[in-house]
mmCIF file of C-alpha atoms in Angstrom:
data_model
loop_
_atom_site.group_PDB
_atom_site.id
_atom_site.type_symbol
_atom_site.label_atom_id
_atom_site.label_comp_id
_atom_site.label_asym_id
_atom_site.label_seq_id
_atom_site.Cartn_x
_atom_site.Cartn_y
_atom_site.Cartn_z
ATOM 1 C CA MET A 1 177.212 -0.708 69.304
ATOM 2 C CA ALA A 2 178.586 -1.110 65.446
ATOM 3 C CA ASP A 3 181.378 -3.622 65.175
ATOM 4 C CA ARG A 4 183.065 -1.045 62.362
ATOM 5 C CA ALA A 5 184.263 2.843 62.608
ATOM 6 C CA PRO A 6 182.375 4.410 59.970
ATOM 7 C CA THR A 7 184.639 7.827 61.573
ATOM 8 C CA LEU A 8 185.291 10.093 58.368
ATOM 9 C CA VAL A 9 188.642 11.711 59.088
ATOM 10 C CA LEU A 10 188.413 15.033 57.593
ATOM 11 C CA GLY A 11 191.764 15.902 57.525
ATOM 12 C CA GLU A 12 191.777 12.821 55.023
ATOM 13 C CA LEU A 13 189.142 13.174 52.058
ATOM 14 C CA THR A 14 188.805 12.790 49.190
ATOM 15 C CA GLY A 15 186.117 12.616 45.961
ATOM 16 C CA THR A 16 182.496 13.384 47.112
ATOM 17 C CA TRP A 17 183.191 13.813 50.991
ATOM 18 C CA ALA A 18 185.441 16.418 50.299
ATOM 19 C CA ALA A 19 183.346 18.293 48.827
ATOM 20 C CA VAL A 20 180.946 17.743 50.524
ATOM 21 C CA TYR A 21 182.834 19.111 53.411
ATOM 22 C CA ARG A 22 183.809 21.838 51.311
ATOM 23 C CA ARG A 23 180.355 23.114 50.475
ATOM 24 C CA ARG A 24 179.429 22.939 54.205
ATOM 25 C CA ASP A 25 182.426 25.127 55.455
ATOM 26 C CA GLN A 26 182.257 27.553 52.786
ATOM 27 C CA LEU A 27 178.110 27.889 53.272
ATOM 28 C CA GLU A 28 178.537 28.249 56.936
ATOM 29 C CA ALA A 29 180.944 31.244 56.356
ATOM 30 C CA ASP A 30 178.826 33.415 54.182
ATOM 31 C CA ALA A 31 176.340 32.373 57.140
ATOM 32 C CA ALA A 32 178.363 33.838 59.354
ATOM 33 C CA GLU A 33 179.323 37.138 57.046
ATOM 34 C CA GLN A 34 175.575 37.504 56.666
ATOM 35 C CA VAL A 35 174.380 37.606 59.807
ATOM 36 C CA VAL A 36 177.132 39.440 60.715
ATOM 37 C CA ALA A 37 176.566 41.838 58.409
ATOM 38 C CA ALA A 38 172.958 42.346 58.988
ATOM 39 C CA TRP A 39 173.578 42.363 63.220
ATOM 40 C CA ARG A 40 175.797 45.255 63.023
ATOM 41 C CA ALA A 41 173.555 47.492 60.537
ATOM 42 C CA VAL A 42 171.245 47.285 63.355
ATOM 43 C CA ALA A 43 172.967 47.684 66.379
ATOM 44 C CA ALA A 44 175.388 50.602 65.281
ATOM 45 C CA GLY A 45 175.009 53.678 67.805
ATOM 46 C CA LEU A 46 173.914 51.849 70.317
ATOM 47 C CA ASP A 47 174.354 53.864 73.352
ATOM 48 C CA LEU A 48 174.693 52.554 76.862
ATOM 49 C CA ALA A 49 176.022 55.047 78.664
ATOM 50 C CA ASP A 50 172.726 54.681 81.422
ATOM 51 C CA VAL A 51 174.172 51.030 82.308
ATOM 52 C CA ILE A 52 177.932 52.055 82.097
ATOM 53 C CA ALA A 53 176.911 54.391 84.501
ATOM 54 C CA VAL A 54 174.885 52.408 86.932
ATOM 55 C CA LEU A 55 177.545 49.754 87.337
ATOM 56 C CA ARG A 56 180.119 52.222 87.418
ATOM 57 C CA ASP A 57 178.321 53.395 90.776
ATOM 58 C CA GLN A 58 178.221 49.877 92.012
ATOM 59 C CA VAL A 59 181.783 48.915 91.076
ATOM 60 C CA GLY A 60 183.986 49.385 94.068
ATOM 61 C CA PRO A 61 187.896 48.686 94.006
ATOM 62 C CA THR A 62 189.064 45.135 92.394
ATOM 63 C CA GLU A 63 190.794 44.047 95.480
ATOM 64 C CA THR A 64 187.960 44.268 97.765
ATOM 65 C CA ALA A 65 185.086 42.337 95.074
ATOM 66 C CA ASP A 66 183.212 39.606 96.604
ATOM 67 C CA GLN A 67 182.700 36.932 93.747
ATOM 68 C CA GLU A 68 178.608 36.653 94.926
ATOM 69 C CA ARG A 69 178.065 39.893 94.355
ATOM 70 C CA ARG A 70 180.565 40.650 91.578
ATOM 71 C CA ARG A 71 177.837 38.010 89.983
ATOM 72 C CA HIS A 72 175.317 40.014 90.456
ATOM 73 C CA LEU A 73 176.775 42.576 89.271
ATOM 74 C CA ARG A 74 177.535 40.542 86.192
ATOM 75 C CA GLN A 75 174.052 39.095 85.951
ATOM 76 C CA VAL A 76 172.018 42.790 86.487
ATOM 77 C CA THR A 77 174.250 44.286 83.737
ATOM 78 C CA ALA A 78 173.383 41.687 81.044
ATOM 79 C CA ALA A 79 169.542 42.064 82.034
ATOM 80 C CA ALA A 80 170.026 45.623 81.644
ATOM 81 C CA VAL A 81 171.969 45.275 78.487
ATOM 82 C CA LEU A 82 169.153 42.813 76.739
ATOM 83 C CA ALA A 83 166.388 45.237 77.614
ATOM 84 C CA ARG A 84 168.436 47.590 75.286
ATOM 85 C CA LEU A 85 169.305 45.238 72.973
ATOM 86 C CA THR A 86 165.980 43.901 72.577
ATOM 87 C CA GLY A 87 164.773 47.594 71.578
ATOM 88 C CA LEU A 88 166.727 46.925 68.580
ATOM 89 C CA THR A 89 164.118 44.379 67.305
ATOM 90 C CA ARG A 90 161.907 47.391 66.941
ATOM 91 C CA LEU A 91 164.241 49.226 64.467
ATOM 92 C CA PRO A 92 163.481 48.709 60.372
ATOM 93 C CA GLY A 93 166.636 46.897 59.960
ATOM 94 C CA TRP A 94 165.573 43.844 62.460
ATOM 95 C CA ALA A 95 163.389 42.750 59.252
ATOM 96 C CA GLY A 96 166.555 42.234 57.684
ATOM 97 C CA LEU A 97 168.642 40.501 60.158
ATOM 98 C CA ILE A 98 165.519 37.916 60.336
ATOM 99 C CA GLY A 99 165.863 37.589 56.514
ATOM 100 C CA ALA A 100 169.291 36.701 56.472
ATOM 101 C CA ILE A 101 168.861 34.310 58.559
ATOM 102 C CA THR A 102 166.129 32.185 56.940
ATOM 103 C CA SER A 103 168.302 32.912 53.550
ATOM 104 C CA VAL A 104 170.553 30.896 55.610
ATOM 105 C CA LEU A 105 168.102 28.079 56.305
ATOM 106 C CA ARG A 106 167.126 27.501 52.603
ATOM 107 C CA ARG A 107 170.550 27.848 51.098
ATOM 108 C CA ALA A 108 171.318 25.319 53.948
ATOM 109 C CA ARG A 109 169.131 23.062 53.126
ATOM 110 C CA ALA A 110 169.419 23.461 49.511
ATOM 111 C CA ALA A 111 173.116 22.995 49.245
ATOM 112 C CA GLY A 112 172.501 19.261 51.828
ATOM 113 C CA ARG A 113 170.078 17.981 49.529
ATOM 114 C CA THR A 114 172.424 18.389 47.072
ATOM 115 C CA ALA A 115 175.404 16.770 49.409
ATOM 116 C CA ALA A 116 172.794 14.250 49.619
ATOM 117 C CA ASP A 117 172.486 13.660 46.117
ATOM 118 C CA ALA A 118 175.927 13.305 45.643
ATOM 119 C CA VAL A 119 177.062 10.861 48.255
ATOM 120 C CA LEU A 120 173.958 8.473 46.988
ATOM 121 C CA ASP A 121 174.966 8.659 43.294
ATOM 122 C CA ASP A 122 178.998 8.483 44.799
ATOM 123 C CA THR A 123 180.305 10.626 41.716
ATOM 124 C CA GLY A 124 183.724 11.678 42.592
ATOM 125 C CA ASP A 125 183.131 15.300 42.035
ATOM 126 C CA THR A 126 185.322 17.306 43.346
ATOM 127 C CA ASP A 127 182.585 20.474 43.480
ATOM 128 C CA LEU A 128 179.122 20.604 44.111
ATOM 129 C CA PRO A 129 176.884 22.288 41.848
ATOM 130 C CA ASP A 130 174.505 25.023 43.164
ATOM 131 C CA ASP A 131 170.779 24.834 43.675
ATOM 132 C CA GLU A 132 168.045 26.536 44.087
ATOM 133 C CA ASP A 133 167.042 27.801 47.331
ATOM 134 C CA ASP A 134 164.543 25.368 49.875
ATOM 135 C CA ASP A 135 161.784 27.057 50.720
ATOM 136 C CA GLY A 136 160.276 24.318 52.972
ATOM 137 C CA ASP A 137 157.736 26.102 55.796
ATOM 138 C CA GLN A 138 158.284 29.443 55.287
ATOM 139 C CA ASP A 139 156.460 30.113 59.068
ATOM 140 C CA ALA A 140 157.915 27.286 60.693
ATOM 141 C CA ASP A 141 162.003 29.053 59.353
ATOM 142 C CA LEU A 142 160.242 32.438 60.658
ATOM 143 C CA ALA A 143 160.466 30.637 64.010
ATOM 144 C CA THR A 144 163.584 29.348 63.662
ATOM 145 C CA ALA A 145 164.569 32.266 63.419
ATOM 146 C CA TYR A 146 163.657 34.308 65.973
ATOM 147 C CA THR A 147 164.623 31.485 68.435
ATOM 148 C CA ILE A 148 167.923 31.771 67.407
ATOM 149 C CA THR A 149 167.444 36.126 67.374
ATOM 150 C CA ALA A 150 166.492 35.275 71.051
ATOM 151 C CA ALA A 151 169.155 33.720 72.259
ATOM 152 C CA ALA A 152 171.590 35.516 69.935
ATOM 153 C CA LEU A 153 170.992 38.736 72.067
ATOM 154 C CA ARG A 154 171.419 36.460 75.342
ATOM 155 C CA GLY A 155 174.645 36.040 74.111
ATOM 156 C CA THR A 156 175.898 39.348 73.107
ATOM 157 C CA ALA A 157 174.009 40.395 76.366
ATOM 158 C CA GLN A 158 176.040 38.798 78.607
ATOM 159 C CA THR A 159 179.488 39.208 77.110
ATOM 160 C CA ILE A 160 179.061 42.724 77.023
ATOM 161 C CA ALA A 161 178.279 42.647 80.063
ATOM 162 C CA SER A 162 181.214 40.596 81.045
ATOM 163 C CA ASN A 163 183.522 43.006 79.585
ATOM 164 C CA LEU A 164 182.090 46.424 81.024
ATOM 165 C CA LEU A 165 182.131 44.698 84.554
ATOM 166 C CA THR A 166 185.986 43.675 83.696
ATOM 167 C CA ALA A 167 186.542 47.649 82.731
ATOM 168 C CA ALA A 168 184.513 49.100 85.061
ATOM 169 C CA GLU A 169 186.953 46.976 88.186
ATOM 170 C CA GLN A 170 190.179 48.659 85.822
ATOM 171 C CA GLY A 171 189.121 51.878 86.417
ATOM 172 C CA ASP A 172 188.312 52.631 82.781
ATOM 173 C CA ASP A 173 186.075 55.957 81.854
ATOM 174 C CA GLU A 174 183.048 56.221 80.661
ATOM 175 C CA GLN A 175 184.132 56.864 76.880
ATOM 176 C CA ALA A 176 186.301 53.215 76.734
ATOM 177 C CA MET A 177 183.255 51.419 77.796
ATOM 178 C CA GLN A 178 180.880 52.343 75.583
ATOM 179 C CA ASP A 179 184.125 51.509 72.916
ATOM 180 C CA GLN A 180 184.802 48.080 74.681
ATOM 181 C CA ALA A 181 180.875 47.880 74.265
ATOM 182 C CA ASP A 182 180.602 48.952 70.217
ATOM 183 C CA ALA A 183 183.506 46.255 69.924
ATOM 184 C CA ASP A 184 181.881 43.436 71.406
ATOM 185 C CA LEU A 185 178.566 44.145 69.351
ATOM 186 C CA ASN A 186 181.111 44.830 65.728
ATOM 187 C CA THR A 187 182.574 41.555 66.764
ATOM 188 C CA GLY A 188 178.907 39.888 66.947
ATOM 189 C CA SER A 189 181.024 36.405 68.208
ATOM 190 C CA ALA A 190 177.256 34.846 69.160
ATOM 191 C CA TRP A 191 175.758 35.524 66.226
ATOM 192 C CA SER A 192 178.488 34.121 64.223
ATOM 193 C CA LEU A 193 178.245 31.037 66.267
ATOM 194 C CA ALA A 194 174.515 31.376 65.945
ATOM 195 C CA ALA A 195 174.519 31.570 61.851
ATOM 196 C CA VAL A 196 177.322 28.851 62.319
ATOM 197 C CA THR A 197 175.198 26.189 63.757
ATOM 198 C CA VAL A 198 171.134 27.279 61.887
ATOM 199 C CA ALA A 199 173.543 26.765 58.775
ATOM 200 C CA ALA A 200 175.037 23.151 59.841
ATOM 201 C CA ALA A 201 171.473 22.184 61.615
ATOM 202 C CA ALA A 202 169.984 23.347 58.383
ATOM 203 C CA PHE A 203 172.307 21.053 56.033
ATOM 204 C CA THR A 204 171.689 18.273 57.673
ATOM 205 C CA VAL A 205 167.720 18.940 57.576
ATOM 206 C CA GLY A 206 168.486 18.735 53.571
ATOM 207 C CA LEU A 207 170.791 15.804 54.450
ATOM 208 C CA ALA A 208 168.736 13.622 55.577
ATOM 209 C CA ASP A 209 165.502 14.105 54.234
ATOM 210 C CA THR A 210 166.808 13.199 50.853
ATOM 211 C CA TYR A 211 168.393 10.408 52.299
ATOM 212 C CA LEU A 212 165.083 9.260 53.216
ATOM 213 C CA THR A 213 163.106 10.787 50.059
ATOM 214 C CA ARG A 214 165.693 7.960 47.857
ATOM 215 C CA GLY A 215 165.226 4.701 49.984
ATOM 216 C CA VAL A 216 168.147 4.594 52.941
ATOM 217 C CA ARG A 217 167.055 2.639 55.671
ATOM 218 C CA HIS A 218 170.088 3.172 57.842
ATOM 219 C CA VAL A 219 172.316 6.346 58.247
ATOM 220 C CA ASP A 220 176.075 6.037 60.574
ATOM 221 C CA TYR A 221 176.219 9.534 62.824
ATOM 222 C CA VAL A 222 179.911 10.067 61.613
ATOM 223 C CA THR A 223 182.655 12.432 64.053
ATOM 224 C CA ALA A 224 185.745 13.989 62.617
ATOM 225 C CA GLY A 225 187.923 11.512 63.457
ATOM 226 C CA ASP A 226 190.013 13.490 65.991
ATOM 227 C CA GLY A 227 190.963 14.028 68.755
ATOM 228 C CA ARG A 228 188.696 17.282 69.161
ATOM 229 C CA VAL A 229 185.635 15.183 68.887
ATOM 230 C CA CYS A 230 183.127 14.944 72.486
ATOM 231 C CA ALA A 231 181.961 12.873 74.147
ATOM 232 C CA THR A 232 178.690 13.208 72.809
ATOM 233 C CA CYS A 233 179.703 12.713 69.443
ATOM 234 C CA SER A 234 181.228 10.053 70.318
ATOM 235 C CA ASN A 235 179.169 8.187 71.608
ATOM 236 C CA ALA A 236 176.275 9.093 68.845
ATOM 237 C CA GLU A 237 178.578 7.586 66.310
ATOM 238 C CA ASP A 238 179.499 4.010 69.147
ATOM 239 C CA HIS A 239 175.799 3.647 68.572
ATOM 240 C CA SER A 240 175.956 3.583 64.572
ATOM 241 C CA PRO A 241 173.675 2.398 62.604
ATOM 242 C CA TYR A 242 170.521 3.632 62.980
ATOM 243 C CA THR A 243 167.219 3.384 61.484
ATOM 244 C CA ALA A 244 166.719 6.650 59.126
ATOM 245 C CA GLY A 245 164.970 8.977 60.889
ATOM 246 C CA SER A 246 165.976 7.944 64.308
ATOM 247 C CA ALA A 247 169.579 9.034 64.339
ATOM 248 C CA PRO A 248 170.704 12.369 66.208
ATOM 249 C CA GLN A 249 171.144 15.324 64.190
ATOM 250 C CA PRO A 250 174.000 17.228 63.845
ATOM 251 C CA PRO A 251 175.254 19.799 65.330
ATOM 252 C CA LEU A 252 174.929 18.531 68.776
ATOM 253 C CA HIS A 253 176.353 21.630 70.162
ATOM 254 C CA PRO A 254 177.813 24.724 68.446
ATOM 255 C CA ARG A 255 180.403 24.087 66.199
ATOM 256 C CA CYS A 256 179.898 20.537 65.662
ATOM 257 C CA ARG A 257 181.618 18.650 63.018
ATOM 258 C CA CYS A 258 179.481 15.546 62.365
ATOM 259 C CA THR A 259 177.666 14.341 59.052
ATOM 260 C CA LEU A 260 175.553 11.357 58.383
ATOM 261 C CA GLN A 261 176.496 8.525 55.973
ATOM 262 C CA PRO A 262 174.386 5.980 54.286
ATOM 263 C CA ALA A 263 175.326 2.975 56.537
ATOM 264 C CA ARG A 264 176.782 -0.347 54.506
ATOM 265 C CA ILE A 265 174.745 -2.928 56.237
#
């Protein structure tokens, strides 16, 4: 365990690290907006009337609902919704969604490289310059995009199924239930989370790769230094420093705020 505390307290950042986190925060916000917009374009108008009808037929009075049966209904409904969502992959707009995610990857890697250069040069700049997108391995980016979309589709199906089941138990009619599904599709919470997570991961890749390229031999895993830090991230920080290339790579979980910095040893 390190005999010092490498934590960067996010609320007290100044100089280069303040600029790095501003860039990262903006990057993640832009990623979420871009990906959710592409998702909405694909999912608009999805009709779940058949799924809703089957669910309504199977739901009994709320006061007699058995928890095991309720769990079963939610799982079956999620599977049915997922099947309908998977059909969206055949639409022309799906390519735009994949393109939005790969664009996030390239932009975030480039931003990570710029951030690493700023940290190593320690210029104290309050703003980081824009860089051209980092093309990297386009096949790997495409594979990552499909992995991300698969997870987001599952998350969307689970959210819709849970809310439809609640609506059916409340006695909502078919139109109200479709409206609820439309709202879940439009919100795109699973897609926003996926976009933020993939942006943070790609940012770290650019950051860590540049550290290595510029000869950094050891890095600290750095948490946000507040009461929201989870045990996993706190443990990763406690075991700093790491040899470059062996450190845990943030994000270790969705919405992770951790980063890597060159170790002073």
